[in-house]
Backbone as a chain_set.jsonl record, in Angstrom:
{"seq": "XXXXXXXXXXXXXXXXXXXXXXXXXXXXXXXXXXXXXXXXXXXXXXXXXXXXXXXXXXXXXXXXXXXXXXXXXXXXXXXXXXXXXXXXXXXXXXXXXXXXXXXXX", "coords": {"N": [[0.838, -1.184, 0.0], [0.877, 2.088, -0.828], [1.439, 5.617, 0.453], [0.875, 9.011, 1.079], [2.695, 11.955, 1.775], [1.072, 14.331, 3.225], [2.147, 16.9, 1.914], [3.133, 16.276, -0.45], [2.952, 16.841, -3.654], [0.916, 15.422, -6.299], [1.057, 14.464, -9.889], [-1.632, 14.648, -12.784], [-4.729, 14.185, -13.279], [-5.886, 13.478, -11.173], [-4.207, 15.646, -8.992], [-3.502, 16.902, -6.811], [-2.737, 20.217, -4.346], [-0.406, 21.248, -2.337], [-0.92, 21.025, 1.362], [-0.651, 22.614, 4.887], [1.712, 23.793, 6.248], [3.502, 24.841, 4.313], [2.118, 25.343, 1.937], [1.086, 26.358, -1.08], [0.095, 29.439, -2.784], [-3.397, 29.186, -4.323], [-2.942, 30.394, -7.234], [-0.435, 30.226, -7.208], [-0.278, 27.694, -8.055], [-1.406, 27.231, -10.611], [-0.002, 28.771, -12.13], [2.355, 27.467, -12.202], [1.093, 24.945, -13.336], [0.002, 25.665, -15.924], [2.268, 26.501, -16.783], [3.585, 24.174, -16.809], [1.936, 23.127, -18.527], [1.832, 24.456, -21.488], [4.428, 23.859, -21.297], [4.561, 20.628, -22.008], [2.8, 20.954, -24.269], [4.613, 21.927, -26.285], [6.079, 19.91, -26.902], [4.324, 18.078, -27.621], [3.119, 19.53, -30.152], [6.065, 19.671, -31.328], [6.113, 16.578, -32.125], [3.825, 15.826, -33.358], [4.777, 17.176, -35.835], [7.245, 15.629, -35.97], [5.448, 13.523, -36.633], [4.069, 14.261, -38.949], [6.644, 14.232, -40.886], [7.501, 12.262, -40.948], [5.11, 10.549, -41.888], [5.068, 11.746, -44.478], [7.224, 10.694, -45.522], [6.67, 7.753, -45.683], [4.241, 8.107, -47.604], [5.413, 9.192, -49.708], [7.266, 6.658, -50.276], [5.146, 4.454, -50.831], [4.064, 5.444, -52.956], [5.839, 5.567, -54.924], [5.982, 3.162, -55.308], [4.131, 2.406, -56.813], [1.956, 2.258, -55.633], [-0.893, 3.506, -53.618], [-1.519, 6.952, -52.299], [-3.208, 6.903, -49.574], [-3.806, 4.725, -47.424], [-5.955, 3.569, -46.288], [-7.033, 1.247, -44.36], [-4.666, 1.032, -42.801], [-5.002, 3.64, -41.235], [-7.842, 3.013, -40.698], [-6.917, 1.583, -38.5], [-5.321, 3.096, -36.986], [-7.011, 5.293, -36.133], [-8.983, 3.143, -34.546], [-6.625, 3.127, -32.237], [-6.342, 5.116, -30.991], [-8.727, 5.736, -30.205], [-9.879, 3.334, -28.441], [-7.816, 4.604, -26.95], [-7.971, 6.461, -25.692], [-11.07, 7.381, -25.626], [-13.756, 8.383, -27.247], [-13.331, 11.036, -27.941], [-10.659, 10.869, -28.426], [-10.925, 9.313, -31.172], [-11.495, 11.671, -32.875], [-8.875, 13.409, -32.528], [-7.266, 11.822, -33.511], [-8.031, 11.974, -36.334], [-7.842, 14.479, -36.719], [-5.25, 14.565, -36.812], [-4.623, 12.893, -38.778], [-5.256, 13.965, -40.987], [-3.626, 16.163, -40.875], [-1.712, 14.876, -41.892], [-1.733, 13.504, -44.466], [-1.271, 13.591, -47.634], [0.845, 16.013, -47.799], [2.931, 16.298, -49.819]], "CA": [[0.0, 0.0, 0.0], [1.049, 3.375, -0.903], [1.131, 6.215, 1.574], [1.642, 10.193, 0.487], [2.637, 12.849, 2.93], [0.418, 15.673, 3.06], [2.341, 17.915, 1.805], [2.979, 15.787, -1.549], [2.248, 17.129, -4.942], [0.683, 14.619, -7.435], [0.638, 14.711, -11.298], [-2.167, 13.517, -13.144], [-6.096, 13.985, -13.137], [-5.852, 13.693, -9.296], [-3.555, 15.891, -8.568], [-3.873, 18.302, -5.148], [-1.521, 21.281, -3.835], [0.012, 20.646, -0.954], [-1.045, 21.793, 2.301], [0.101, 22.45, 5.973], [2.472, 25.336, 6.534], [4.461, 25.213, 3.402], [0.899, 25.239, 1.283], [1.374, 27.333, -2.238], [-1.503, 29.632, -2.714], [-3.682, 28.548, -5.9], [-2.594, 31.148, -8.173], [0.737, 29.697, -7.888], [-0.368, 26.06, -8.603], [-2.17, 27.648, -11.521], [1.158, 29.607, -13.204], [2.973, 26.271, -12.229], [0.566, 23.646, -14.215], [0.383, 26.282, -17.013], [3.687, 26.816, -17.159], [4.046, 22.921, -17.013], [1.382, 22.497, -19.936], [3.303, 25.324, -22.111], [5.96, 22.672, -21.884], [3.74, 19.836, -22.673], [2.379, 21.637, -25.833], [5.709, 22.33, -27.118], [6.707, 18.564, -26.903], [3.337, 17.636, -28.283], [3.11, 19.732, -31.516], [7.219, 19.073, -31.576], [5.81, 15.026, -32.226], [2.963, 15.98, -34.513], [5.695, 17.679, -36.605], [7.829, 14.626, -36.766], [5.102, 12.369, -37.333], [4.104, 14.729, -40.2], [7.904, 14.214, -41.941], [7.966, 10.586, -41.495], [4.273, 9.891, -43.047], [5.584, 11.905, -46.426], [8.365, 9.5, -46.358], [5.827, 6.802, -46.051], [3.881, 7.949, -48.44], [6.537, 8.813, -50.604], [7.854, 5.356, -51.08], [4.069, 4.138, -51.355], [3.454, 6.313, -54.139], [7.321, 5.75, -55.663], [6.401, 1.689, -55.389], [2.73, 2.259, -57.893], [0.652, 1.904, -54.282], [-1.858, 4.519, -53.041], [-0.977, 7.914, -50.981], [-3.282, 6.674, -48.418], [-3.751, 3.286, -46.989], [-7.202, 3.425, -45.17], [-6.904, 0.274, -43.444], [-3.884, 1.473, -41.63], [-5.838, 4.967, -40.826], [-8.557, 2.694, -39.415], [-5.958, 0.94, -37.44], [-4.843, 4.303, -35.966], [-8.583, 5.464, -35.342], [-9.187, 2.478, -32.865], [-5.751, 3.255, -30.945], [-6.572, 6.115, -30.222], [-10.103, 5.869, -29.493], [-8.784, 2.449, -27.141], [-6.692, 4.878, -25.572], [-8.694, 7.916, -24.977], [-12.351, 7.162, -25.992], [-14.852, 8.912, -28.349], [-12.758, 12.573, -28.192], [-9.968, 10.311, -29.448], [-10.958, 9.727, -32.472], [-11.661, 13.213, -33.43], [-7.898, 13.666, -32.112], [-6.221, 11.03, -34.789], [-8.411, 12.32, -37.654], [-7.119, 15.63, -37.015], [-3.432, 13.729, -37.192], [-4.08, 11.916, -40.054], [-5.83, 15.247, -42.124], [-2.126, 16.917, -41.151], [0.194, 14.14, -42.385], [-2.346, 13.433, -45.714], [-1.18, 14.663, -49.203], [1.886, 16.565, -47.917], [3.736, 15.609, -50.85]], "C": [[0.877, 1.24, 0.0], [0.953, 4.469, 0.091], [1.454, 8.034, 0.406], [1.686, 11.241, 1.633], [1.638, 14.107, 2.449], [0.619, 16.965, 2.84], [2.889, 17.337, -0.154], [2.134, 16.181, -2.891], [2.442, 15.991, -5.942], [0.743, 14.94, -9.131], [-0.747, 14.221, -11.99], [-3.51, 14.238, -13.059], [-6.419, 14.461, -11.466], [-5.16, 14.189, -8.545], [-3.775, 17.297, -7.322], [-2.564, 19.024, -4.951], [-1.669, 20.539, -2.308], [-0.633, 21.323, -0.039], [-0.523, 21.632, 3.307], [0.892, 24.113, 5.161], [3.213, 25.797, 5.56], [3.678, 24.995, 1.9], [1.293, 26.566, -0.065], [0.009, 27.741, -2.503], [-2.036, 29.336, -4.692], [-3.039, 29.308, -6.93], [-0.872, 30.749, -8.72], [0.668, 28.509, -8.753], [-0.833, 26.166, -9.884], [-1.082, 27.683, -12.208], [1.463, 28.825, -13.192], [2.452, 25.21, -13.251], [0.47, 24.7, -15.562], [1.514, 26.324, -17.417], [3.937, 25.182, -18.007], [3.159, 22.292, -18.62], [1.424, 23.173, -21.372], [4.091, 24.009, -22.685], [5.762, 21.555, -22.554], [3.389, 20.111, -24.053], [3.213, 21.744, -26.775], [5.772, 20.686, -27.641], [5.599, 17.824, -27.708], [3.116, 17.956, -29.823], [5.036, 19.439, -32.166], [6.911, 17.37, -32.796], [5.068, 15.071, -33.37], [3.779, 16.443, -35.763], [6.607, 16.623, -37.015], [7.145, 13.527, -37.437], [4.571, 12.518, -38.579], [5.114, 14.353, -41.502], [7.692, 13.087, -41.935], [6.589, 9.78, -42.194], [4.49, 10.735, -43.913], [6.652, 10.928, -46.985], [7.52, 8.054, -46.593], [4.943, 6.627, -47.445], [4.632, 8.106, -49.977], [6.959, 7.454, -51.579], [6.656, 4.086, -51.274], [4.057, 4.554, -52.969], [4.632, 5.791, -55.413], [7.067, 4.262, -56.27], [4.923, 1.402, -56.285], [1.792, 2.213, -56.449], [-0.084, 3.564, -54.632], [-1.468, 5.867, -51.834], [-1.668, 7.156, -49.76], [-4.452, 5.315, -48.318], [-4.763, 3.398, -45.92], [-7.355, 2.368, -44.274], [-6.314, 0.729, -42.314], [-4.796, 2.639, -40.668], [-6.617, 3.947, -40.127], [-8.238, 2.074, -38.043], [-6.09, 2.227, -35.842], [-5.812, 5.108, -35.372], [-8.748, 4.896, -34.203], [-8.101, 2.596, -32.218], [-6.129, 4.319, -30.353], [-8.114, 6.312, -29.747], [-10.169, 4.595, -28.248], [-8.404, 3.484, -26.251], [-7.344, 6.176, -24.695], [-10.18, 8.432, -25.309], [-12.867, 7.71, -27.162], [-13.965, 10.097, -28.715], [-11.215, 12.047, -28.772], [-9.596, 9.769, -30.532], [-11.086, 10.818, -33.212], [-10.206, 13.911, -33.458], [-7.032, 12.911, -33.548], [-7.291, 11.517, -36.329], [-7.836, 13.202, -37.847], [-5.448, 15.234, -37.205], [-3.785, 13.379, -38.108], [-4.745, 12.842, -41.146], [-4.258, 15.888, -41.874], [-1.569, 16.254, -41.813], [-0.801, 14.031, -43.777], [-1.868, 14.509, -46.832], [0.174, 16.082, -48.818], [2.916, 16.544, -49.436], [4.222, 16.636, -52.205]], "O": [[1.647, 1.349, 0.955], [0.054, 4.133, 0.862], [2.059, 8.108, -0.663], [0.716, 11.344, 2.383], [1.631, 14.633, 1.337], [-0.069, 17.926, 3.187], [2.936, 18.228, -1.002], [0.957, 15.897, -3.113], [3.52, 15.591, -6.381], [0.265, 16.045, -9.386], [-0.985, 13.076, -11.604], [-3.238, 15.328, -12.558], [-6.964, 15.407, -10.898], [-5.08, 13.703, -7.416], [-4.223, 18.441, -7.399], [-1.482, 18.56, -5.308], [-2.406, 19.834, -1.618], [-1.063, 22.397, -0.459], [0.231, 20.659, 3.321], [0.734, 24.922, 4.246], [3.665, 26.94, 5.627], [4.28, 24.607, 0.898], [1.782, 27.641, 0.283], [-0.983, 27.012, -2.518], [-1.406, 29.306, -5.75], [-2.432, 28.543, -7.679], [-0.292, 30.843, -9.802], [1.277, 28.294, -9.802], [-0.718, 25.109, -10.504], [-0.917, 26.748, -12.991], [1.21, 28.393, -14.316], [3.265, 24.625, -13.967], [1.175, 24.203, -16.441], [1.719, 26.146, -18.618], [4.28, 24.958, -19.168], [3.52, 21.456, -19.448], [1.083, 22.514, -22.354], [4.284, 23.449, -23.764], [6.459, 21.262, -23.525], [3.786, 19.353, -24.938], [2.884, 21.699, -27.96], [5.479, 20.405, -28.803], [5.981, 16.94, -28.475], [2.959, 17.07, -30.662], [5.223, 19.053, -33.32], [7.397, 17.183, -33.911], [5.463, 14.479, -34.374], [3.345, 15.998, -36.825], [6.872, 16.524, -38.213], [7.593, 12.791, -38.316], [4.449, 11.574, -39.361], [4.758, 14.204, -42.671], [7.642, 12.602, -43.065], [6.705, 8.744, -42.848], [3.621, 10.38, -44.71], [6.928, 10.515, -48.111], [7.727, 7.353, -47.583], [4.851, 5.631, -48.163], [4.493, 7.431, -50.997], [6.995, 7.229, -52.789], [6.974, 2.986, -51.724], [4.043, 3.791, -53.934], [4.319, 5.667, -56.597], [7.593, 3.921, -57.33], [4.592, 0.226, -56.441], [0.597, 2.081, -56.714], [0.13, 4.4, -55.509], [-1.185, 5.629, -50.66], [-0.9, 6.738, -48.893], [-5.498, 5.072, -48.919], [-4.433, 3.326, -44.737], [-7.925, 2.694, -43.233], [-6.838, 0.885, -41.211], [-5.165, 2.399, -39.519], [-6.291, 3.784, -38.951], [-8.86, 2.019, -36.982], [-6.513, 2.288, -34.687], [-5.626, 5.616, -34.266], [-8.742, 5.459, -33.108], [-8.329, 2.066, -31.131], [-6.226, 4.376, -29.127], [-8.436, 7.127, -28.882], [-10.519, 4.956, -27.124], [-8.566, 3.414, -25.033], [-7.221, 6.615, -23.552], [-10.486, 9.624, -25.283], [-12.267, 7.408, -28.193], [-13.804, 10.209, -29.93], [-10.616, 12.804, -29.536], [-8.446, 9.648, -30.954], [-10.675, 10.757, -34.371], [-10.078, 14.873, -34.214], [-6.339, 13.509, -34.372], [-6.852, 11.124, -37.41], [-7.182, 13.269, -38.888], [-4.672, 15.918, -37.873], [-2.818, 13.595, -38.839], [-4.745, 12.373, -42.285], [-3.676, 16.102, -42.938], [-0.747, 16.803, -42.547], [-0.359, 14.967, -44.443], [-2.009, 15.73, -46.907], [0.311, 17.008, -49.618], [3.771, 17.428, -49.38], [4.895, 16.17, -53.123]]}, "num_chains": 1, "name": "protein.A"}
């Protein structure tokens, strides 16, 4: 079993400010998780950006080999992971990925 001191900051969904005497008032915890999802964002469209370059090379050497720019099977593949991984608002999430990386070319 797990224990957390009460003054323990979590990440996550469930995450609480600390309290007791060395308690940060909200406005900090605020600039702090902003700050922290700033950083997140960067690292996120960073990813979307590489996974942009590497499906033109995909489709690239589709296209180079007589195939099809885009391989709907796969796409439905990548639909149910992400709707698996993060429900109904996750598919709406990989369409918008797979309308960026489409027809770059």
């Amino acid at each position: 079993m797990t224990t957390t001191s009460p003054h323990a900051t979590a990440v996550g969904p469930h995450a609480t400010a600390p309290s007791g005497p060395h308690a940060t008032s909200p406005e900090t915890v605020i600039t702090d998780a902003r700050e922290r999802i700033d950083v997140l964002d960067d690292r996120i469209i960073g990813l979307v950006q590489e996974r942009m370059a590497v499906s033109a090379v995909v489709q690239q050497s589709r296209i180079a080999s007589g195939g099809r720019r885009v391989n709907l099977s796969r796409e439905m593949e990548i639909l149910g992971r992400y709707r698996d991984a993060l429900g109904r608002p996750g598919t709406s999430l990989a369409m918008t990925l797979l309308e960026l990386c489409r027809g770059r070319i």
